[in-house]
PDB file of C-alpha atoms in Angstrom:
ATOM      1  CA  MET L 469      14.818  19.931 -37.362  1.00 48.00           C
ATOM      2  CA  SER L 470      11.317  20.447 -38.790  1.00 58.00           C
ATOM      3  CA  ALA L 471      10.284  16.943 -37.686  1.00 55.00           C
ATOM      4  CA  ARG L 472      11.530  17.695 -34.164  1.00 64.00           C
ATOM      5  CA  LEU L 473       9.623  20.980 -34.143  1.00 64.00           C
ATOM      6  CA  THR L 474       6.455  19.236 -35.291  1.00 66.00           C
ATOM      7  CA  THR L 475       6.830  16.636 -32.530  1.00 71.00           C
ATOM      8  CA  ASP L 476       7.372  19.340 -29.900  1.00 79.00           C
ATOM      9  CA  ARG L 477       4.306  21.210 -31.117  1.00 88.00           C
ATOM     10  CA  ARG L 478       2.200  18.054 -31.002  1.00 87.00           C
ATOM     11  CA  LEU L 479       3.324  17.443 -27.438  1.00 91.00           C
ATOM     12  CA  ALA L 480       2.664  21.019 -26.327  1.00 94.00           C
ATOM     13  CA  VAL L 481      -0.793  21.110 -27.905  1.00 95.00           C
ATOM     14  CA  SER L 482      -1.719  17.678 -26.525  1.00 95.00           C
ATOM     15  CA  LEU L 483      -0.628  18.511 -22.983  1.00 96.00           C
ATOM     16  CA  ALA L 484      -2.418  21.861 -23.159  1.00 96.00           C
ATOM     17  CA  ALA L 485      -5.609  20.113 -24.300  1.00 96.00           C
ATOM     18  CA  ILE L 486      -5.434  17.580 -21.458  1.00 97.00           C
ATOM     19  CA  LEU L 487      -4.732  20.276 -18.872  1.00 97.00           C
ATOM     20  CA  ALA L 488      -7.587  22.436 -20.169  1.00 97.00           C
ATOM     21  CA  PHE L 489      -9.930  19.448 -20.039  1.00 97.00           C
ATOM     22  CA  GLY L 490      -8.740  18.633 -16.517  1.00 96.00           C
ATOM     23  CA  ILE L 491      -9.217  22.204 -15.275  1.00 96.00           C
ATOM     24  CA  LEU L 492     -12.717  22.312 -16.778  1.00 96.00           C
ATOM     25  CA  ARG L 493     -13.566  19.095 -14.967  1.00 95.00           C
ATOM     26  CA  VAL L 494     -12.313  20.540 -11.683  1.00 96.00           C
ATOM     27  CA  ILE L 495     -14.685  23.472 -12.156  1.00 96.00           C
ATOM     28  CA  VAL L 496     -17.782  21.417 -12.989  1.00 95.00           C
ATOM     29  CA  ALA L 497     -17.096  18.395 -10.739  1.00 93.00           C
ATOM     30  CA  SER L 498     -19.577  17.427  -8.020  1.00 92.00           C
ATOM     31  CA  PRO L 499     -19.423  14.853  -5.202  1.00 91.00           C
ATOM     32  CA  GLN L 500     -21.698  12.524  -7.197  1.00 92.00           C
ATOM     33  CA  GLY L 501     -18.965  12.150  -9.785  1.00 90.00           C
ATOM     34  CA  PHE L 502     -16.738  10.339  -7.272  1.00 93.00           C
ATOM     35  CA  ILE L 503     -19.167   7.859  -5.745  1.00 90.00           C
ATOM     36  CA  SER L 504     -17.908   4.266  -5.817  1.00 88.00           C
ATOM     37  CA  PRO L 505     -18.943   1.047  -4.019  1.00 82.00           C
ATOM     38  CA  GLU L 506     -15.465   0.650  -2.491  1.00 84.00           C
ATOM     39  CA  GLY L 507     -15.313   4.167  -1.082  1.00 85.00           C
ATOM     40  CA  THR L 508     -11.518   4.354  -1.408  1.00 90.00           C
ATOM     41  CA  LEU L 509      -9.504   7.208  -2.897  1.00 95.00           C
ATOM     42  CA  ALA L 510      -8.395   4.954  -5.751  1.00 95.00           C
ATOM     43  CA  ALA L 511     -11.943   3.848  -6.569  1.00 93.00           C
ATOM     44  CA  ALA L 512     -13.243   7.429  -6.424  1.00 95.00           C
ATOM     45  CA  TYR L 513     -10.424   8.559  -8.702  1.00 96.00           C
ATOM     46  CA  LEU L 514     -11.210   5.817 -11.226  1.00 94.00           C
ATOM     47  CA  THR L 515     -14.907   6.740 -11.145  1.00 94.00           C
ATOM     48  CA  PHE L 516     -14.021  10.352 -11.932  1.00 95.00           C
ATOM     49  CA  VAL L 517     -11.294   9.544 -14.482  1.00 95.00           C
ATOM     50  CA  GLY L 518     -12.831   6.537 -16.182  1.00 91.00           C
ATOM     51  CA  PRO L 519     -11.462   4.266 -18.928  1.00 89.00           C
ATOM     52  CA  GLY L 520     -13.579   6.039 -21.535  1.00 89.00           C
ATOM     53  CA  GLN L 521     -11.494   9.177 -21.084  1.00 92.00           C
ATOM     54  CA  ALA L 522      -8.296   7.197 -21.504  1.00 92.00           C
ATOM     55  CA  THR L 523      -9.573   5.575 -24.689  1.00 91.00           C
ATOM     56  CA  ALA L 524     -11.093   8.670 -26.286  1.00 92.00           C
ATOM     57  CA  LEU L 525      -8.592  11.337 -25.243  1.00 95.00           C
ATOM     58  CA  TYR L 526      -5.435  10.385 -23.365  1.00 96.00           C
ATOM     59  CA  VAL L 527      -4.227   7.377 -25.363  1.00 94.00           C
ATOM     60  CA  PRO L 528      -4.857   8.803 -28.871  1.00 93.00           C
ATOM     61  CA  LEU L 529      -3.076  12.056 -28.009  1.00 95.00           C
ATOM     62  CA  PHE L 530      -0.198  10.190 -26.401  1.00 95.00           C
ATOM     63  CA  ALA L 531       0.069   7.802 -29.348  1.00 91.00           C
ATOM     64  CA  ILE L 532       0.129  10.709 -31.817  1.00 90.00           C
ATOM     65  CA  CYS L 533       2.952  12.352 -29.868  1.00 90.00           C
ATOM     66  CA  ALA L 534       4.790   9.074 -29.343  1.00 87.00           C
ATOM     67  CA  SER L 535       4.674   8.056 -33.012  1.00 82.00           C
ATOM     68  CA  GLY L 536       6.423  11.264 -34.081  1.00 80.00           C
ATOM     69  CA  LEU L 537       8.875  11.045 -31.210  1.00 82.00           C
ATOM     70  CA  ILE L 538       9.695   7.411 -31.922  1.00 82.00           C
ATOM     71  CA  GLY L 539      10.317   8.075 -35.611  1.00 72.00           C
ATOM     72  CA  GLY L 540      12.805  10.809 -34.853  1.00 70.00           C
ATOM     73  CA  SER L 541      14.373   8.922 -31.964  1.00 70.00           C
ATOM     74  CA  LEU L 542      14.952   5.757 -33.958  1.00 67.00           C
ATOM     75  CA  ALA L 543      16.845   7.830 -36.491  1.00 64.00           C
ATOM     76  CA  SER L 544      18.865   9.931 -34.035  1.00 62.00           C
ATOM     77  CA  CYS L 545      19.521   7.234 -31.400  1.00 63.00           C
ATOM     78  CA  SER L 546      21.397   5.176 -33.982  1.00 58.00           C
ATOM     79  CA  ILE L 547      24.469   3.055 -33.618  1.00 51.00           C
ATOM     80  CA  SER L 548      26.480   5.977 -35.003  1.00 53.00           C
ATOM     81  CA  ARG L 549      25.728   7.833 -31.760  1.00 54.00           C
ATOM     82  CA  ASN L 550      25.494   4.867 -29.406  1.00 52.00           C
ATOM     83  CA  SER L 551      27.915   2.051 -28.729  1.00 57.00           C
ATOM     84  CA  SER L 552      25.372  -0.753 -29.008  1.00 71.00           C
ATOM     85  CA  ARG L 553      21.839  -1.650 -29.990  1.00 73.00           C
ATOM     86  CA  LEU L 554      20.951  -1.837 -26.301  1.00 78.00           C
ATOM     87  CA  ALA L 555      22.187   1.719 -25.792  1.00 79.00           C
ATOM     88  CA  ALA L 556      20.164   2.859 -28.809  1.00 78.00           C
ATOM     89  CA  LEU L 557      17.030   1.182 -27.423  1.00 84.00           C
ATOM     90  CA  ARG L 558      17.653   2.749 -24.017  1.00 86.00           C
ATOM     91  CA  CYS L 559      17.910   6.156 -25.658  1.00 85.00           C
ATOM     92  CA  VAL L 560      14.518   5.745 -27.372  1.00 86.00           C
ATOM     93  CA  VAL L 561      12.803   4.314 -24.290  1.00 91.00           C
ATOM     94  CA  LEU L 562      14.054   7.167 -22.100  1.00 92.00           C
ATOM     95  CA  ARG L 563      12.567   9.696 -24.505  1.00 91.00           C
ATOM     96  CA  VAL L 564       9.262   7.840 -24.505  1.00 93.00           C
ATOM     97  CA  ALA L 565       9.377   7.674 -20.690  1.00 95.00           C
ATOM     98  CA  HIS L 566       9.831  11.452 -20.483  1.00 95.00           C
ATOM     99  CA  VAL L 567       6.699  11.979 -22.577  1.00 95.00           C
ATOM    100  CA  ALA L 568       4.868   9.354 -20.499  1.00 96.00           C
ATOM    101  CA  LEU L 569       5.723  11.285 -17.327  1.00 97.00           C
ATOM    102  CA  ALA L 570       4.514  14.547 -18.865  1.00 96.00           C
ATOM    103  CA  PHE L 571       1.180  12.960 -19.824  1.00 97.00           C
ATOM    104  CA  ALA L 572       0.817  11.276 -16.438  1.00 97.00           C
ATOM    105  CA  LEU L 573       1.292  14.614 -14.669  1.00 97.00           C
ATOM    106  CA  ALA L 574      -1.102  16.419 -17.026  1.00 97.00           C
ATOM    107  CA  VAL L 575      -3.830  13.878 -16.307  1.00 97.00           C
ATOM    108  CA  PHE L 576      -3.057  13.349 -12.636  1.00 97.00           C
ATOM    109  CA  VAL L 577      -2.611  16.856 -11.207  1.00 97.00           C
ATOM    110  CA  PRO L 578      -6.016  18.377 -12.108  1.00 97.00           C
ATOM    111  CA  SER L 579      -7.757  15.079 -11.343  1.00 97.00           C
ATOM    112  CA  LEU L 580      -6.162  14.943  -7.887  1.00 97.00           C
ATOM    113  CA  VAL L 581      -7.181  18.561  -7.264  1.00 97.00           C
ATOM    114  CA  ALA L 582     -10.761  17.695  -8.213  1.00 96.00           C
ATOM    115  CA  LEU L 583     -10.693  14.649  -5.943  1.00 96.00           C
ATOM    116  CA  ALA L 584      -9.389  16.705  -3.014  1.00 95.00           C
ATOM    117  CA  LEU L 585     -11.735  19.669  -3.466  1.00 95.00           C
ATOM    118  CA  LYS L 586     -14.946  18.152  -4.775  1.00 93.00           C
ATOM    119  CA  SER L 587     -15.230  14.510  -3.652  1.00 91.00           C
ATOM    120  CA  GLY L 588     -15.971  15.143   0.016  1.00 88.00           C
ATOM    121  CA  ILE L 589     -13.793  12.155   0.958  1.00 90.00           C
ATOM    122  CA  SER L 590     -12.124  12.495   4.343  1.00 88.00           C
ATOM    123  CA  ALA L 591      -8.654  10.997   4.702  1.00 89.00           C
ATOM    124  CA  SER L 592      -5.458  11.703   6.596  1.00 92.00           C
ATOM    125  CA  ALA L 593      -2.604  13.645   5.042  1.00 93.00           C
ATOM    126  CA  GLY L 594      -0.538  10.466   4.998  1.00 94.00           C
ATOM    127  CA  SER L 595      -3.270   8.602   3.133  1.00 94.00           C
ATOM    128  CA  TRP L 596      -3.515  11.363   0.553  1.00 96.00           C
ATOM    129  CA  ALA L 597       0.253  11.471   0.097  1.00 96.00           C
ATOM    130  CA  SER L 598       0.658   7.710  -0.302  1.00 97.00           C
ATOM    131  CA  PHE L 599      -2.289   7.514  -2.688  1.00 96.00           C
ATOM    132  CA  ALA L 600      -0.996  10.428  -4.774  1.00 97.00           C
ATOM    133  CA  PHE L 601       2.444   8.865  -5.127  1.00 97.00           C
ATOM    134  CA  LEU L 602       1.072   5.425  -5.988  1.00 97.00           C
ATOM    135  CA  GLN L 603      -1.455   6.804  -8.454  1.00 97.00           C
ATOM    136  CA  LEU L 604       1.192   8.812 -10.268  1.00 98.00           C
ATOM    137  CA  VAL L 605       3.417   5.738 -10.522  1.00 98.00           C
ATOM    138  CA  TYR L 606       0.497   3.757 -11.947  1.00 98.00           C
ATOM    139  CA  GLU L 607      -0.241   6.398 -14.573  1.00 98.00           C
ATOM    140  CA  LEU L 608       3.416   6.728 -15.527  1.00 98.00           C
ATOM    141  CA  LEU L 609       3.635   2.964 -16.048  1.00 97.00           C
ATOM    142  CA  TYR L 610       0.383   2.949 -17.998  1.00 97.00           C
ATOM    143  CA  PHE L 611       1.581   5.565 -20.474  1.00 97.00           C
ATOM    144  CA  LEU L 612       4.977   3.867 -20.643  1.00 97.00           C
ATOM    145  CA  VAL L 613       3.233   0.638 -21.680  1.00 97.00           C
ATOM    146  CA  VAL L 614       1.328   2.539 -24.378  1.00 96.00           C
ATOM    147  CA  GLY L 615       4.627   4.033 -25.552  1.00 95.00           C
ATOM    148  CA  LEU L 616       6.371   0.655 -25.656  1.00 96.00           C
ATOM    149  CA  ILE L 617       3.474  -0.801 -27.630  1.00 96.00           C
ATOM    150  CA  ALA L 618       3.819   2.106 -30.069  1.00 93.00           C
ATOM    151  CA  LEU L 619       7.583   1.516 -30.284  1.00 93.00           C
ATOM    152  CA  THR L 620       7.067  -2.186 -30.963  1.00 94.00           C
ATOM    153  CA  ALA L 621       4.468  -1.406 -33.622  1.00 92.00           C
ATOM    154  CA  ALA L 622       6.743   1.186 -35.232  1.00 89.00           C
ATOM    155  CA  LEU L 623       9.616  -1.288 -35.457  1.00 88.00           C
ATOM    156  CA  LEU L 624       7.290  -4.009 -36.724  1.00 89.00           C
ATOM    157  CA  THR L 625       5.348  -2.015 -39.324  1.00 86.00           C
ATOM    158  CA  GLY L 626       7.120   1.295 -39.968  1.00 80.00           C
ATOM    159  CA  SER L 627       3.686   2.903 -40.235  1.00 82.00           C
ATOM    160  CA  ASP L 628       2.333   5.856 -38.241  1.00 82.00           C
ATOM    161  CA  VAL L 629      -1.229   4.677 -38.798  1.00 88.00           C
ATOM    162  CA  LEU L 630      -0.583   1.156 -37.511  1.00 90.00           C
ATOM    163  CA  THR L 631       1.514   2.480 -34.638  1.00 88.00           C
ATOM    164  CA  LEU L 632      -1.418   4.644 -33.568  1.00 89.00           C
ATOM    165  CA  ALA L 633      -3.857   1.779 -34.080  1.00 91.00           C
ATOM    166  CA  PHE L 634      -1.900  -0.677 -31.922  1.00 93.00           C
ATOM    167  CA  ALA L 635      -1.659   1.842 -29.080  1.00 91.00           C
ATOM    168  CA  VAL L 636      -5.349   2.791 -29.240  1.00 91.00           C
ATOM    169  CA  VAL L 637      -6.415  -0.865 -29.284  1.00 92.00           C
ATOM    170  CA  TYR L 638      -4.569  -1.422 -26.011  1.00 93.00           C
ATOM    171  CA  GLY L 639      -6.098   1.743 -24.583  1.00 89.00           C
ATOM    172  CA  GLY L 640      -9.576   0.597 -25.564  1.00 88.00           C
ATOM    173  CA  VAL L 641      -9.518  -2.983 -24.278  1.00 89.00           C
ATOM    174  CA  ASP L 642     -10.552  -2.164 -20.706  1.00 87.00           C
ATOM    175  CA  THR L 643     -13.168   0.310 -21.926  1.00 84.00           C
ATOM    176  CA  PHE L 644     -14.722  -2.291 -24.196  1.00 84.00           C
ATOM    177  CA  ILE L 645     -14.776  -4.873 -21.414  1.00 83.00           C
ATOM    178  CA  ALA L 646     -16.081  -2.487 -18.748  1.00 76.00           C
ATOM    179  CA  ILE L 647     -18.756  -0.737 -20.800  1.00 74.00           C
ATOM    180  CA  LEU L 648     -19.891  -3.095 -23.529  1.00 73.00           C
ATOM    181  CA  VAL L 649     -19.491  -6.442 -21.804  1.00 71.00           C
ATOM    182  CA  ASP L 650     -20.309  -5.167 -18.290  1.00 67.00           C
ATOM    183  CA  TYR L 651     -17.476  -7.260 -16.857  1.00 69.00           C
ATOM    184  CA  HIS L 652     -16.839  -7.003 -13.108  1.00 66.00           C
ATOM    185  CA  GLY L 653     -13.903  -9.364 -12.695  1.00 68.00           C
ATOM    186  CA  SER L 654     -10.242  -8.688 -12.106  1.00 75.00           C
ATOM    187  CA  TRP L 655      -8.496  -9.409 -15.418  1.00 82.00           C
ATOM    188  CA  TRP L 656      -7.740  -5.806 -16.261  1.00 89.00           C
ATOM    189  CA  THR L 657      -4.691  -4.819 -18.266  1.00 90.00           C
ATOM    190  CA  GLY L 658      -5.088  -1.063 -18.826  1.00 93.00           C
ATOM    191  CA  TRP L 659      -6.731   2.005 -17.321  1.00 94.00           C
ATOM    192  CA  MET L 660      -9.031  -0.011 -15.041  1.00 92.00           C
ATOM    193  CA  LEU L 661      -5.911  -0.904 -13.074  1.00 94.00           C
ATOM    194  CA  MET L 662      -5.946   2.683 -11.755  1.00 94.00           C
ATOM    195  CA  GLY L 663      -8.520   1.420  -9.257  1.00 92.00           C
ATOM    196  CA  TYR L 664      -5.811  -0.849  -7.835  1.00 94.00           C
ATOM    197  CA  ALA L 665      -3.689   2.114  -6.675  1.00 94.00           C
ATOM    198  CA  ASP L 666      -4.928   1.720  -3.111  1.00 94.00           C
ATOM    199  CA  PRO L 667      -2.177   2.010  -0.490  1.00 94.00           C
ATOM    200  CA  SER L 668      -4.552   0.633   2.162  1.00 92.00           C
ATOM    201  CA  ASN L 669      -4.582  -2.677   0.263  1.00 94.00           C
ATOM    202  CA  PRO L 670      -0.913  -3.519  -0.433  1.00 95.00           C
ATOM    203  CA  LEU L 671      -1.654  -6.846  -2.119  1.00 95.00           C
ATOM    204  CA  LEU L 672      -4.073  -5.252  -4.567  1.00 93.00           C
ATOM    205  CA  ALA L 673      -1.679  -2.359  -5.238  1.00 95.00           C
ATOM    206  CA  ALA L 674       1.216  -4.747  -5.794  1.00 96.00           C
ATOM    207  CA  SER L 675      -0.787  -6.922  -8.181  1.00 94.00           C
ATOM    208  CA  GLY L 676      -1.661  -3.932 -10.358  1.00 95.00           C
ATOM    209  CA  LEU L 677       1.929  -2.684 -10.398  1.00 96.00           C
ATOM    210  CA  LEU L 678       3.229  -6.127 -11.289  1.00 96.00           C
ATOM    211  CA  ARG L 679       0.736  -6.382 -14.132  1.00 96.00           C
ATOM    212  CA  LEU L 680       1.832  -3.056 -15.623  1.00 97.00           C
ATOM    213  CA  LEU L 681       5.502  -3.877 -15.097  1.00 97.00           C
ATOM    214  CA  ALA L 682       5.012  -7.247 -16.807  1.00 97.00           C
ATOM    215  CA  LEU L 683       3.404  -5.560 -19.815  1.00 97.00           C
ATOM    216  CA  ALA L 684       6.211  -2.978 -19.971  1.00 97.00           C
ATOM    217  CA  ALA L 685       8.830  -5.744 -19.777  1.00 97.00           C
ATOM    218  CA  ALA L 686       7.088  -7.845 -22.431  1.00 97.00           C
ATOM    219  CA  PHE L 687       6.867  -5.039 -24.968  1.00 96.00           C
ATOM    220  CA  GLY L 688      10.337  -3.793 -24.060  1.00 95.00           C
ATOM    221  CA  ILE L 689      11.747  -7.242 -24.837  1.00 94.00           C
ATOM    222  CA  ALA L 690       9.702  -7.385 -28.043  1.00 95.00           C
ATOM    223  CA  ALA L 691      11.128  -4.013 -29.113  1.00 92.00           C
ATOM    224  CA  TRP L 692      14.640  -5.195 -28.275  1.00 90.00           C
ATOM    225  CA  ARG L 693      14.203  -8.337 -30.376  1.00 90.00           C
ATOM    226  CA  LEU L 694      12.820  -6.334 -33.290  1.00 88.00           C
ATOM    227  CA  MET L 695      15.743  -3.914 -33.128  1.00 82.00           C
ATOM    228  CA  GLN L 696      18.096  -6.794 -33.877  1.00 80.00           C
ATOM    229  CA  GLY L 697      16.797  -6.756 -37.430  1.00 71.00           C
ATOM    230  CA  VAL L 698      16.968  -2.976 -37.906  1.00 62.00           C
ATOM    231  CA  ASP L 699      20.163  -1.868 -39.637  1.00 55.00           C
ATOM    232  CA  PHE L 700      19.935   1.903 -39.231  1.00 45.00           C
ATOM    233  CA  TYR L 701      17.142   2.359 -36.679  1.00 45.00           C
ATOM    234  CA  GLU L 702      15.144   4.405 -39.123  1.00 47.00           C
ATOM    235  CA  VAL L 703      11.392   4.097 -39.342  1.00 47.00           C
ATOM    236  CA  SER L 704       9.612   6.087 -42.015  1.00 43.00           C
ATOM    237  CA  HIS L 705       6.811   8.310 -40.793  1.00 44.00           C
ATOM    238  CA  GLU L 706       4.974  10.133 -43.505  1.00 43.00           C
TER     239      GLU L 706
END
């Protein structure tokens, strides 16, 4: 019970921190913070909510919450409560997905408000609605990938520290490439894919979604394979 309470507190504090940060950014945002060469809603959003934020704030907080959640879930979603290993894995993944949705909403809602109020971009209501839906789906998938990486690392190592490290490494790859290497290509695998959430370019949007779905499937399969060697679905988290 105490572990569950600690996990819930971590989640509440993390979401509150992200929301507070988002609201502060809405207050101080200016049109210059949304300028992008492409001029699309997706590109403006990515300019405002860059990969550095994901690496420094969103992913570490999510990984901290996910590591505690995964430890408790692996113990409670055991074969004693589920009819099969697949059912146990589904139980854990659903819990991770719920946290991923909460984080996606906490990041997305204030950022969308800032984009609508402060960017000065003119678009139809339909364009705003389709972008908002697509962007939220992208962010949900992104955090789900982070969660599945954390789950795979937890099953592989049984260590909170390594679980956090694996998740943060994934969250930092695009930031490293974009900032330190000054790369301008298209081989993104993380937060930079948020710029692909452009409903006016279906091929680009589909390619980003497929990339995130492929990552989610790959780590989901890896977690499934690792669970074959876990007898009681318990991972120690000190």
